[in-house]
Short mmCIF file of N, CA, C and O in Angstrom, two decimals:
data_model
loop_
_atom_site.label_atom_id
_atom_site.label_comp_id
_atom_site.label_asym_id
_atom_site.label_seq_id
_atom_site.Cartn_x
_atom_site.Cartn_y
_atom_site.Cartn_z
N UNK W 1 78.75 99.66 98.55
CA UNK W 1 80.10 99.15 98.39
C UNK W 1 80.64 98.65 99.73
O UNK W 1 81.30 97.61 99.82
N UNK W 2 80.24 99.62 101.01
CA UNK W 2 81.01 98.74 102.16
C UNK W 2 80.41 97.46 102.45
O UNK W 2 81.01 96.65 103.16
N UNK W 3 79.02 97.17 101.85
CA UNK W 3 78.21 96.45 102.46
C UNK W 3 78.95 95.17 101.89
O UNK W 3 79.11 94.12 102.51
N UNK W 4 79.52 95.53 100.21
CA UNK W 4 80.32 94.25 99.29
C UNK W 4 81.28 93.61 100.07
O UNK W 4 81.38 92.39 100.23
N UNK W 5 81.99 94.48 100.54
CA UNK W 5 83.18 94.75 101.16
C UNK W 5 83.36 93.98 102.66
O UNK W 5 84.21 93.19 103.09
N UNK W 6 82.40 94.46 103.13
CA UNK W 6 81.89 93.41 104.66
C UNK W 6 81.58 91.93 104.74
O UNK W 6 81.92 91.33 105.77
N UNK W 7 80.81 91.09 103.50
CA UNK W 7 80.39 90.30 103.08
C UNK W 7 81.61 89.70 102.21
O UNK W 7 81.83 88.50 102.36
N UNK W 8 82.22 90.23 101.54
CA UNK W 8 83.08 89.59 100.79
C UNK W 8 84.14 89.10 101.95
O UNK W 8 84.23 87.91 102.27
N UNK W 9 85.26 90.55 102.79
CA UNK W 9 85.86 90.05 104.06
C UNK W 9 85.38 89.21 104.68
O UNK W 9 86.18 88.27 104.68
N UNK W 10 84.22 88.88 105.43
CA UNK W 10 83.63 87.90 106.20
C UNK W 10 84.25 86.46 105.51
O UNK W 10 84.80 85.55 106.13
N UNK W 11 83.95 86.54 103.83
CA UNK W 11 83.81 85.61 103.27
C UNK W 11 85.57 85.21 103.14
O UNK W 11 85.86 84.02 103.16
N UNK W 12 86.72 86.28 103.01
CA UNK W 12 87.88 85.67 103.40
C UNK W 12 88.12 85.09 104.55
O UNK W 12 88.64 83.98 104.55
N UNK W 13 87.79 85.68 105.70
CA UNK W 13 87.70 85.06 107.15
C UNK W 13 87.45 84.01 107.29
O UNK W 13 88.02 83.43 108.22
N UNK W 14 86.40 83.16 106.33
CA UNK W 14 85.84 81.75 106.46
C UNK W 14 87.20 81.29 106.29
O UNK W 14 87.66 80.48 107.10
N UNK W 15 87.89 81.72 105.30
CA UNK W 15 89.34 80.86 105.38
C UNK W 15 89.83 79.75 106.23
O UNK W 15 90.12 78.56 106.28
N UNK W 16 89.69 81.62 107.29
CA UNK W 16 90.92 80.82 108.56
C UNK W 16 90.38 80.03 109.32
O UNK W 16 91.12 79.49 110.15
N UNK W 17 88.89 79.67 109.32
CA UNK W 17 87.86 79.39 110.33
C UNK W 17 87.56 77.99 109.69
O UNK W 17 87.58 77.85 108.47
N UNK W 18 87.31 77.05 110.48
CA UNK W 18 87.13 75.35 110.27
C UNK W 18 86.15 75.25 111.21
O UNK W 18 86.05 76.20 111.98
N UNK W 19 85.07 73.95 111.39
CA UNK W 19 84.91 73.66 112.16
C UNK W 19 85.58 72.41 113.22
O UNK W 19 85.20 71.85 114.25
N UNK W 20 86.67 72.34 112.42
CA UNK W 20 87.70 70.80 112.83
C UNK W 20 88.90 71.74 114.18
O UNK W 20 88.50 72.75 114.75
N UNK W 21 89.96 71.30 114.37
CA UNK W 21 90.51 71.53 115.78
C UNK W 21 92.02 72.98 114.76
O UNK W 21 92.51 73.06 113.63
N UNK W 22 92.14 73.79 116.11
CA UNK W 22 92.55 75.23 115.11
C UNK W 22 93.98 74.50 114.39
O UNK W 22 94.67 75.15 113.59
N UNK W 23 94.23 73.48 114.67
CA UNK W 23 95.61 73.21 113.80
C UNK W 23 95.20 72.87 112.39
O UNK W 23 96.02 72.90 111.46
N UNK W 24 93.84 72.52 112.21
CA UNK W 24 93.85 72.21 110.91
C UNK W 24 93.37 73.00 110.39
O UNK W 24 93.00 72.86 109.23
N UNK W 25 93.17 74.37 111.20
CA UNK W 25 92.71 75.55 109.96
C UNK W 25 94.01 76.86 109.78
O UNK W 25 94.22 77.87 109.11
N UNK W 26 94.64 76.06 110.86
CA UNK W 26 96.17 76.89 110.32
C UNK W 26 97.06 77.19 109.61
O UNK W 26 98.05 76.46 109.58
N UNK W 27 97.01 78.23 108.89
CA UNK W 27 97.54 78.45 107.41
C UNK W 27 99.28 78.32 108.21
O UNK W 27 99.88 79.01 109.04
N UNK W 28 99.51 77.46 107.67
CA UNK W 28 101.50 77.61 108.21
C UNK W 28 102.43 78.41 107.31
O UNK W 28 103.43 78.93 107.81
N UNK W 29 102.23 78.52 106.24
CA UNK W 29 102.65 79.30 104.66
C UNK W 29 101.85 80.20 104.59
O UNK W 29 100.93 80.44 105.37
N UNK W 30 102.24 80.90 103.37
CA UNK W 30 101.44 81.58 102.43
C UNK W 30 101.15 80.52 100.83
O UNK W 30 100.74 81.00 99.78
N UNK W 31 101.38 79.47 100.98
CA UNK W 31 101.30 78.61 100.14
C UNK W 31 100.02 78.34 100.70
O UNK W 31 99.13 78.71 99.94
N UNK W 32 99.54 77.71 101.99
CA UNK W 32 98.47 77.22 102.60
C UNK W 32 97.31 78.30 102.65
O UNK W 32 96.14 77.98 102.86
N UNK W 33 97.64 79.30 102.48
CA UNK W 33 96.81 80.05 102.68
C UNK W 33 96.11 80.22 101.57
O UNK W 33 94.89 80.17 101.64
N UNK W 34 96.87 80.47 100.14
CA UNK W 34 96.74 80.14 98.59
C UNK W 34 95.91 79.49 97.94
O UNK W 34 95.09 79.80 97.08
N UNK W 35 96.40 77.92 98.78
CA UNK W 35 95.23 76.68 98.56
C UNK W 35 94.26 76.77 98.55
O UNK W 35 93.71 76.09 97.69
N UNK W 36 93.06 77.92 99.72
CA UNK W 36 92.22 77.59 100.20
C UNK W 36 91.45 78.47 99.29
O UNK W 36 90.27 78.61 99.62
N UNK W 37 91.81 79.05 98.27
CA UNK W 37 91.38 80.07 97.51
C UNK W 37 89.82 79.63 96.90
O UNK W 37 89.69 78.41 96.91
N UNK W 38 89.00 80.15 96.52
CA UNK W 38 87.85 79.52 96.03
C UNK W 38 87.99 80.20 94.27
O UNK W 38 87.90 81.40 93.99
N UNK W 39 88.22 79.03 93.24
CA UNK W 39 88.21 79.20 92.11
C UNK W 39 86.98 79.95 91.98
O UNK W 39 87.08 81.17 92.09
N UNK W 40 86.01 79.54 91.79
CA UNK W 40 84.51 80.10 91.52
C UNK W 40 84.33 81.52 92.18
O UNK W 40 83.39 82.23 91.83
N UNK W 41 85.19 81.91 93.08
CA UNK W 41 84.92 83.96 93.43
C UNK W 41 86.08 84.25 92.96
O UNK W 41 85.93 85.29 92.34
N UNK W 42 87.40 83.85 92.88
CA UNK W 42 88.94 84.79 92.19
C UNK W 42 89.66 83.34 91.67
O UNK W 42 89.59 82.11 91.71
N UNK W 43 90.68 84.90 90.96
CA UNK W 43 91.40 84.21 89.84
C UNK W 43 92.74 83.92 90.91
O UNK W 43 93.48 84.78 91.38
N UNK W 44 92.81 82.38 91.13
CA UNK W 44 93.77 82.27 92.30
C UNK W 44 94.79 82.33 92.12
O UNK W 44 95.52 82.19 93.10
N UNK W 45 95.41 82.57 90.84
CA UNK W 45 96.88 82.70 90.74
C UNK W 45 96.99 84.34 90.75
O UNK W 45 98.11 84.82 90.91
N UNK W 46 96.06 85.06 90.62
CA UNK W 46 96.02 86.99 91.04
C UNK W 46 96.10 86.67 92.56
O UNK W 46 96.92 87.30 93.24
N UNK W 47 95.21 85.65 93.20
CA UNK W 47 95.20 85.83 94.63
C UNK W 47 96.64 85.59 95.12
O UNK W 47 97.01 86.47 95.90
N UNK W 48 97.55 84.62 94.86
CA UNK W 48 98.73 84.11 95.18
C UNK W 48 99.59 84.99 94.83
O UNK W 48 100.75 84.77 95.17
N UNK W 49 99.38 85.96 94.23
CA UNK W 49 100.38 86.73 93.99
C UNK W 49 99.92 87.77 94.54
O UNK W 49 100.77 88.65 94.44
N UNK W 50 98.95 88.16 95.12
CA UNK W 50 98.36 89.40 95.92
C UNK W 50 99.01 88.98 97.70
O UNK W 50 99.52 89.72 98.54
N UNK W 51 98.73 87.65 97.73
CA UNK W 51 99.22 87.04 99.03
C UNK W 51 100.84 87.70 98.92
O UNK W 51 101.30 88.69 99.49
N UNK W 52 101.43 86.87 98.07
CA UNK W 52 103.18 87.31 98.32
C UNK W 52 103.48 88.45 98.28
O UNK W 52 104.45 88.70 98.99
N UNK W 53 103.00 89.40 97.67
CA UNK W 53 103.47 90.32 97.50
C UNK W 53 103.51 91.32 98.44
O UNK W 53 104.40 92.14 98.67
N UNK W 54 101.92 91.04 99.23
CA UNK W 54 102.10 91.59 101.29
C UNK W 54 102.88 91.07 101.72
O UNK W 54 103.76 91.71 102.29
N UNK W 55 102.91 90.05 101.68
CA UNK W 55 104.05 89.64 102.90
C UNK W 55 105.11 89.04 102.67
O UNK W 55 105.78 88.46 103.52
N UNK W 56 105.38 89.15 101.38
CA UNK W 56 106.84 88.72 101.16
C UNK W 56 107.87 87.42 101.58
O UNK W 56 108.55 86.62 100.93
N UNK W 57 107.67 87.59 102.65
CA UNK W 57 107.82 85.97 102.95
C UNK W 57 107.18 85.32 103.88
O UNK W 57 106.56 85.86 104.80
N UNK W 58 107.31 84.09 103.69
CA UNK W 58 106.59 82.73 105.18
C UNK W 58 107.04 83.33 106.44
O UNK W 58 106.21 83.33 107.35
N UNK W 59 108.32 83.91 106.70
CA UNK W 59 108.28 84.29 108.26
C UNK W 59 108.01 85.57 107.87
O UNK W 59 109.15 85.73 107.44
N UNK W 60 107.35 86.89 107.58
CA UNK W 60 106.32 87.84 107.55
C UNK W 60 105.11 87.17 108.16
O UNK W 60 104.80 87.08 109.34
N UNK W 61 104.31 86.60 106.81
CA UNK W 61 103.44 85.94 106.75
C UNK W 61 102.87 85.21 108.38
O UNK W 61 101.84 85.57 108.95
N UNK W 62 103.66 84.34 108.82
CA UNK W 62 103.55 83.92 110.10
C UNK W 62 103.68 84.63 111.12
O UNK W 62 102.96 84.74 112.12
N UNK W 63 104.73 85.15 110.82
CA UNK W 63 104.61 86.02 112.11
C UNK W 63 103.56 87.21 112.81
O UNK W 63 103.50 87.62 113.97
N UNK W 64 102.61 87.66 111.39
CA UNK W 64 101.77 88.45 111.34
C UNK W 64 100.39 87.67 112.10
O UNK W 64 99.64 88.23 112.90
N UNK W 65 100.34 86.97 111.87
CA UNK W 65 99.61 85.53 112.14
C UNK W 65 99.28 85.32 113.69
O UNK W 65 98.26 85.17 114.35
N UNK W 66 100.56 85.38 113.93
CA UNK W 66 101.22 84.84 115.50
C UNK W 66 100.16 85.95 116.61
O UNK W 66 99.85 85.64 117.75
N UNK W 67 99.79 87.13 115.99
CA UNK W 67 99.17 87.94 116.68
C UNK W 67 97.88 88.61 116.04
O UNK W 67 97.36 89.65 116.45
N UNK W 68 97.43 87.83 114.93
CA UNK W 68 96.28 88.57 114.30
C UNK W 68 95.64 87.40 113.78
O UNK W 68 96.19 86.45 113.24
N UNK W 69 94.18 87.61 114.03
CA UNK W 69 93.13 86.69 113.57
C UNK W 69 92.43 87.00 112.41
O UNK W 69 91.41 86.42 112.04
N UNK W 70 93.06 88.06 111.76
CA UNK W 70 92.51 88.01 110.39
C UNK W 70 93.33 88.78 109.55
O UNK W 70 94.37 89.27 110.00
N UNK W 71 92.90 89.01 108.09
CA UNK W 71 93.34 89.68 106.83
C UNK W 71 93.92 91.01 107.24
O UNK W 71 93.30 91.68 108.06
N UNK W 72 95.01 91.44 106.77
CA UNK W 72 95.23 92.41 107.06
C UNK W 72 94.14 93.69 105.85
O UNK W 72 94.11 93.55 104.62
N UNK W 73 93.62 94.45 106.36
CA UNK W 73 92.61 95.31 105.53
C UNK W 73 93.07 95.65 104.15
O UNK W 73 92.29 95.46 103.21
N UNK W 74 94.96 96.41 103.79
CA UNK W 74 95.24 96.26 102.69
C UNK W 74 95.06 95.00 101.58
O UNK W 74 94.69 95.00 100.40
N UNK W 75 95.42 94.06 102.37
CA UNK W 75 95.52 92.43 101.55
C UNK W 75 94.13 92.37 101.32
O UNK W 75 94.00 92.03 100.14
N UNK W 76 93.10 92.51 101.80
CA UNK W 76 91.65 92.18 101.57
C UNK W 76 91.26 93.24 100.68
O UNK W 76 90.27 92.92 100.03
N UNK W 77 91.63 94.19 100.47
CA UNK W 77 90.99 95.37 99.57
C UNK W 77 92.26 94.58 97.84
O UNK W 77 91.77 94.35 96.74
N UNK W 78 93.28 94.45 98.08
CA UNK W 78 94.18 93.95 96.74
C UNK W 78 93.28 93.27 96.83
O UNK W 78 92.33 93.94 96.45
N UNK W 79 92.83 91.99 97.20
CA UNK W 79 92.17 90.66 96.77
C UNK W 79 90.51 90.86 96.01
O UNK W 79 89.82 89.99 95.48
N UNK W 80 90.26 92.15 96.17
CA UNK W 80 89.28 92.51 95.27
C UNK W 80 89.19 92.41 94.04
O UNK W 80 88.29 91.91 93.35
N UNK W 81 90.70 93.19 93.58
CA UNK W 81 91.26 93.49 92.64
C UNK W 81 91.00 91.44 91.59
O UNK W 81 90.82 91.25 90.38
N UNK W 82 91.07 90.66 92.42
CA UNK W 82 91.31 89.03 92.05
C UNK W 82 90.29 88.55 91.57
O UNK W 82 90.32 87.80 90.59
N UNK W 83 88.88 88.99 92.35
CA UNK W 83 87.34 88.86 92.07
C UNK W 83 87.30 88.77 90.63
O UNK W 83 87.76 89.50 89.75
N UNK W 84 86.38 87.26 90.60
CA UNK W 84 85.93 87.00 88.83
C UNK W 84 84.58 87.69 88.69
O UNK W 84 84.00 87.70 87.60
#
């Protein structure tokens, strides 16, 4: 299970990660962040609502951001819950 768990996180991380310049892999919302959802692993409207519901709003959301390079561990364990 951690091994799912390691591999799956990694696999949210790709998110934030581009190989283009960091502004264009910058989620500015939680709308943007939403977008990037991959239909084919979750049900993205569970994900979008797993998103808001951590962070409640765009300045949460960003501001959490402002000092962290990834998922917060709760939000990545809900987003399991999204897995098709």
């Amino acid at each position: 299970m951690k091994l799912l768990k390691t591999v799956c996180g990694a696999g949210l991380l790709s998110l934030f990660v581009s190989c283009g310049s960091p502004e264009e892999s910058m989620n500015k919302t939680m709308a943007d962040f939403t977008e990037k959802c991959i239909d084919d692993v979750y049900d993205c409207d569970c994900y979008g609502t797993k998103v808001k519901t951590h962070f409640k709003t765009d300045d949460a959301y960003i501001k959490y951001y402002e000092t962290h390079e990834e998922i917060p561990d709760e939000l990545a364990e809900a987003l399991f819950d999204c897995m098709k």
